[in-house]
PDB file of C-alpha atoms in Angstrom:
ATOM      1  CA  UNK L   1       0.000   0.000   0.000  1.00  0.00           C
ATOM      2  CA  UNK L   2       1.436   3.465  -1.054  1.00  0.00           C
ATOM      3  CA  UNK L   3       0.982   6.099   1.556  1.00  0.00           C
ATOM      4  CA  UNK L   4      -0.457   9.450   0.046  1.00  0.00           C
ATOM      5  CA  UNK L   5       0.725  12.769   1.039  1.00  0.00           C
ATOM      6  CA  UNK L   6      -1.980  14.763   0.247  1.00  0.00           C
ATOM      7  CA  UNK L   7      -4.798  16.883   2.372  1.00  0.00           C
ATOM      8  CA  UNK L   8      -7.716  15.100   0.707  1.00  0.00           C
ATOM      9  CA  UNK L   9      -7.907  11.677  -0.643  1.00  0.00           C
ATOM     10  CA  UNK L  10     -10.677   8.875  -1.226  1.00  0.00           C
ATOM     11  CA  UNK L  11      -9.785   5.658   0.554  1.00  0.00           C
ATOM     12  CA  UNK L  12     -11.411   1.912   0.424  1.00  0.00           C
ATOM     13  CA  UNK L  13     -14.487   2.298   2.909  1.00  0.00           C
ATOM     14  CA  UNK L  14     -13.509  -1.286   3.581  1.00  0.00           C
ATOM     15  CA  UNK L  15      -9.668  -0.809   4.611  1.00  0.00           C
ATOM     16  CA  UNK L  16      -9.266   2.702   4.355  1.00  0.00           C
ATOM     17  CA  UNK L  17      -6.124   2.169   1.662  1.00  0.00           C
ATOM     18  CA  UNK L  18      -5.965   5.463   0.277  1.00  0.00           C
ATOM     19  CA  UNK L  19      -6.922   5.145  -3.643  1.00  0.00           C
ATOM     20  CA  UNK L  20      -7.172   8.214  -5.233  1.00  0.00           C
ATOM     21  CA  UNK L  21      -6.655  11.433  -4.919  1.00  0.00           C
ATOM     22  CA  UNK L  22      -8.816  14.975  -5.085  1.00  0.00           C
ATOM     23  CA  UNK L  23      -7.428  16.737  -7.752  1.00  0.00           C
ATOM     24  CA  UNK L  24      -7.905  13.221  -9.775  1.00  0.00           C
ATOM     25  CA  UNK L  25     -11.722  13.984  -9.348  1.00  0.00           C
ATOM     26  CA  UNK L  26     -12.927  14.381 -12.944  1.00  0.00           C
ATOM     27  CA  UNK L  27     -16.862  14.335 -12.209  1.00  0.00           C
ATOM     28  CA  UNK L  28     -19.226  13.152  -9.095  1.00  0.00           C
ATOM     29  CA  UNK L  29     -21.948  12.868 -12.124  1.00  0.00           C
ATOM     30  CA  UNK L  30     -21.636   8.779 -12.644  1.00  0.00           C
ATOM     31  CA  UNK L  31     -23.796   6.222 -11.603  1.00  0.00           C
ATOM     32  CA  UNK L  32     -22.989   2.320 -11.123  1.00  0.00           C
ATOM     33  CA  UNK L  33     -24.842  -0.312  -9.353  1.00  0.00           C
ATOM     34  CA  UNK L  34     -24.375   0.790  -5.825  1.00  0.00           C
ATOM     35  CA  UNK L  35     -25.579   4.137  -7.041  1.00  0.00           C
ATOM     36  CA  UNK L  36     -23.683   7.844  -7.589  1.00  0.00           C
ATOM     37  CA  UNK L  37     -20.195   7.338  -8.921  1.00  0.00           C
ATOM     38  CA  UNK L  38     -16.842   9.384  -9.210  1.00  0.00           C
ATOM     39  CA  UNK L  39     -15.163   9.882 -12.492  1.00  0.00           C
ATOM     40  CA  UNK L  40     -11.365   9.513 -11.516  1.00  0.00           C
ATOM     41  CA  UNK L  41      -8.223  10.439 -14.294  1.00  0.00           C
ATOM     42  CA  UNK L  42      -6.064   8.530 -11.952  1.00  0.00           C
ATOM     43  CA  UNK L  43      -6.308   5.551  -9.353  1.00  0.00           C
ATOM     44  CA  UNK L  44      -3.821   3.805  -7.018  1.00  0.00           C
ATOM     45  CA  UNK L  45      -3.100   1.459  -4.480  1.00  0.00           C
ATOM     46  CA  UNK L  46      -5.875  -1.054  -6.698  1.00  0.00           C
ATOM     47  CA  UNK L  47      -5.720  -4.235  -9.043  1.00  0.00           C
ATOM     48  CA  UNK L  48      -7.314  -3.862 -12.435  1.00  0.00           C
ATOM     49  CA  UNK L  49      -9.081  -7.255 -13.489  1.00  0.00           C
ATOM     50  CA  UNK L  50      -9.858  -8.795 -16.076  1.00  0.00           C
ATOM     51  CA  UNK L  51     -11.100  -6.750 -19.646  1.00  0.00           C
ATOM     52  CA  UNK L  52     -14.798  -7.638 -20.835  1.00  0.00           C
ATOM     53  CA  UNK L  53     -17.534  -6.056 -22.610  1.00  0.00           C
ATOM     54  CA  UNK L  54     -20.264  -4.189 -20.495  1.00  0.00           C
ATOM     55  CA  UNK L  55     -23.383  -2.949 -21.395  1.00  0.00           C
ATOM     56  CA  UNK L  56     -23.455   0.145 -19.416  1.00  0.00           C
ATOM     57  CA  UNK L  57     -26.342   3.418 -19.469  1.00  0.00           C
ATOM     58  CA  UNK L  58     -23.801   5.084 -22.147  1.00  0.00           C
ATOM     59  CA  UNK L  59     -23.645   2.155 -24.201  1.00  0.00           C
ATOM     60  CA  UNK L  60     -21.187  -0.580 -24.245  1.00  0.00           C
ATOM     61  CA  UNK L  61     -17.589   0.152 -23.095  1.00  0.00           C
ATOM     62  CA  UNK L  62     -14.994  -2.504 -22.400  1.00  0.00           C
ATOM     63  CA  UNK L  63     -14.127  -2.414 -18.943  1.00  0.00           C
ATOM     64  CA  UNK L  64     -12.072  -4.286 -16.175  1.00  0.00           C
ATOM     65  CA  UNK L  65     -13.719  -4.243 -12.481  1.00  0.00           C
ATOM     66  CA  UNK L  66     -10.887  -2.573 -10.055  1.00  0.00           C
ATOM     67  CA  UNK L  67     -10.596  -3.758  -6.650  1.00  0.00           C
ATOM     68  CA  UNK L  68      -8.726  -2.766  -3.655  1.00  0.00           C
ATOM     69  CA  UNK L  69      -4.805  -3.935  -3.553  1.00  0.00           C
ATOM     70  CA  UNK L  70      -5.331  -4.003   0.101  1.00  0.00           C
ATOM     71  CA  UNK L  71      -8.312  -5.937   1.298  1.00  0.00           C
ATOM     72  CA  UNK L  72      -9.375  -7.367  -2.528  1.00  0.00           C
ATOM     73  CA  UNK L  73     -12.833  -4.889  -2.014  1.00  0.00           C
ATOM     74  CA  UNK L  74     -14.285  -4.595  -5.427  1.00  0.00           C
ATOM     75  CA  UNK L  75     -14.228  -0.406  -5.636  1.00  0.00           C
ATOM     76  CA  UNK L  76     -15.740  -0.129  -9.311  1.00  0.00           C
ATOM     77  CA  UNK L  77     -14.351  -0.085 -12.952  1.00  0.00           C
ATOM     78  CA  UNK L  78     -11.526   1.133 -15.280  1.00  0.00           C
ATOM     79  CA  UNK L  79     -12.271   2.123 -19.015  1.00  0.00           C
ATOM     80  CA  UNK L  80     -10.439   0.174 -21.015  1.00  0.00           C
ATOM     81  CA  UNK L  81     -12.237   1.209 -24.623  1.00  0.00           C
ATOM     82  CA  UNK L  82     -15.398   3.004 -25.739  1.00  0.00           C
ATOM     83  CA  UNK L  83     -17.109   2.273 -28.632  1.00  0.00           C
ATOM     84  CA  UNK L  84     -19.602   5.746 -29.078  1.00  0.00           C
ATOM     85  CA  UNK L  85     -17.033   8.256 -30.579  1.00  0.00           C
ATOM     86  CA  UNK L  86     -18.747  10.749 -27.909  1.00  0.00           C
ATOM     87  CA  UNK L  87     -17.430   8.518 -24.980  1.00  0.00           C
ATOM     88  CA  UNK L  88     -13.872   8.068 -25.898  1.00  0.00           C
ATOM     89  CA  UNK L  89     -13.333  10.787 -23.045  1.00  0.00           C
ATOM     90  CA  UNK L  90     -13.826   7.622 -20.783  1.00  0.00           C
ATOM     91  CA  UNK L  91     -11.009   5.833 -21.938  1.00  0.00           C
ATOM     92  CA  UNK L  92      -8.274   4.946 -19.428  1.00  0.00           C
ATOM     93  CA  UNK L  93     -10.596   6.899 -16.680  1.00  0.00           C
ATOM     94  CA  UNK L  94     -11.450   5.265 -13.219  1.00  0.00           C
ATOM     95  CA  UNK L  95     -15.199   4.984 -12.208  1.00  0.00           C
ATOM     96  CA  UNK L  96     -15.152   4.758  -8.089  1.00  0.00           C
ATOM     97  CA  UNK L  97     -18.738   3.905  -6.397  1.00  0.00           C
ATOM     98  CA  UNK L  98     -19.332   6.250  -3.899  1.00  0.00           C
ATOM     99  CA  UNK L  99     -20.676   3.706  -2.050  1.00  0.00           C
ATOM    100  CA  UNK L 100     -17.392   2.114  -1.715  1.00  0.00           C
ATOM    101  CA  UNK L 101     -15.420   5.094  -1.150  1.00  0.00           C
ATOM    102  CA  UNK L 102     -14.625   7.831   1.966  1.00  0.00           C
ATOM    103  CA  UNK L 103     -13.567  10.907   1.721  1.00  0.00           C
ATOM    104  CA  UNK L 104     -10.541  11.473   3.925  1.00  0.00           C
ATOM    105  CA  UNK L 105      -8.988  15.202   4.898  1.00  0.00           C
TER     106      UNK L 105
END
């Protein structure tokens, strides 16, 4: 587990392994099936699974679940490739469930 030196992070609500950080926070406008989702540029301290095809509300992306490198919590997805031209913006992002996620100051 990599320690973080930063004022505000998001940790596993599991573990509390810190696994991404503010300033990586590209949206809080996502859903997923806990509920609301975080759009992430960046995500650490996790293990990115294996790639498969999703049909998702945007349409179908291929995506690998992510899951804690800590405690093996599964924290949400990476996009690996989108299909719509309009959501290539995805690609390479990290979706976080907020559900599965704590804020930390």
């Amino acid at each position: 587990m990599a320690e973080i030196d930063c004022h505000s992070y998001y940790s596993c609500i599991n573990c509390r392994n810190p696994v991404a950080l503010r300033f990586d926070l590209l949206s809080k406008d996502f859903l997923a099936k806990s509920g609301p989702a975080y759009l992430f540029s960046y995500a650490r301290n996790i293990i990115v699974g294996i790639s498969e095809e999703r049909n998702l509300l945007s349409g179908v992306h291929t995506i690998a679940d992510i899951s804690c490198s800590n405690c093996g919590e599964v924290l949400g997805w990476k996009y690996i490739r989108a299909y719509d031209i309009r959501q290539k913006y995805k690609e390479g992002k990290f979706i976080l469930e907020r559900a599965m996620i704590a804020k930390e100051y």
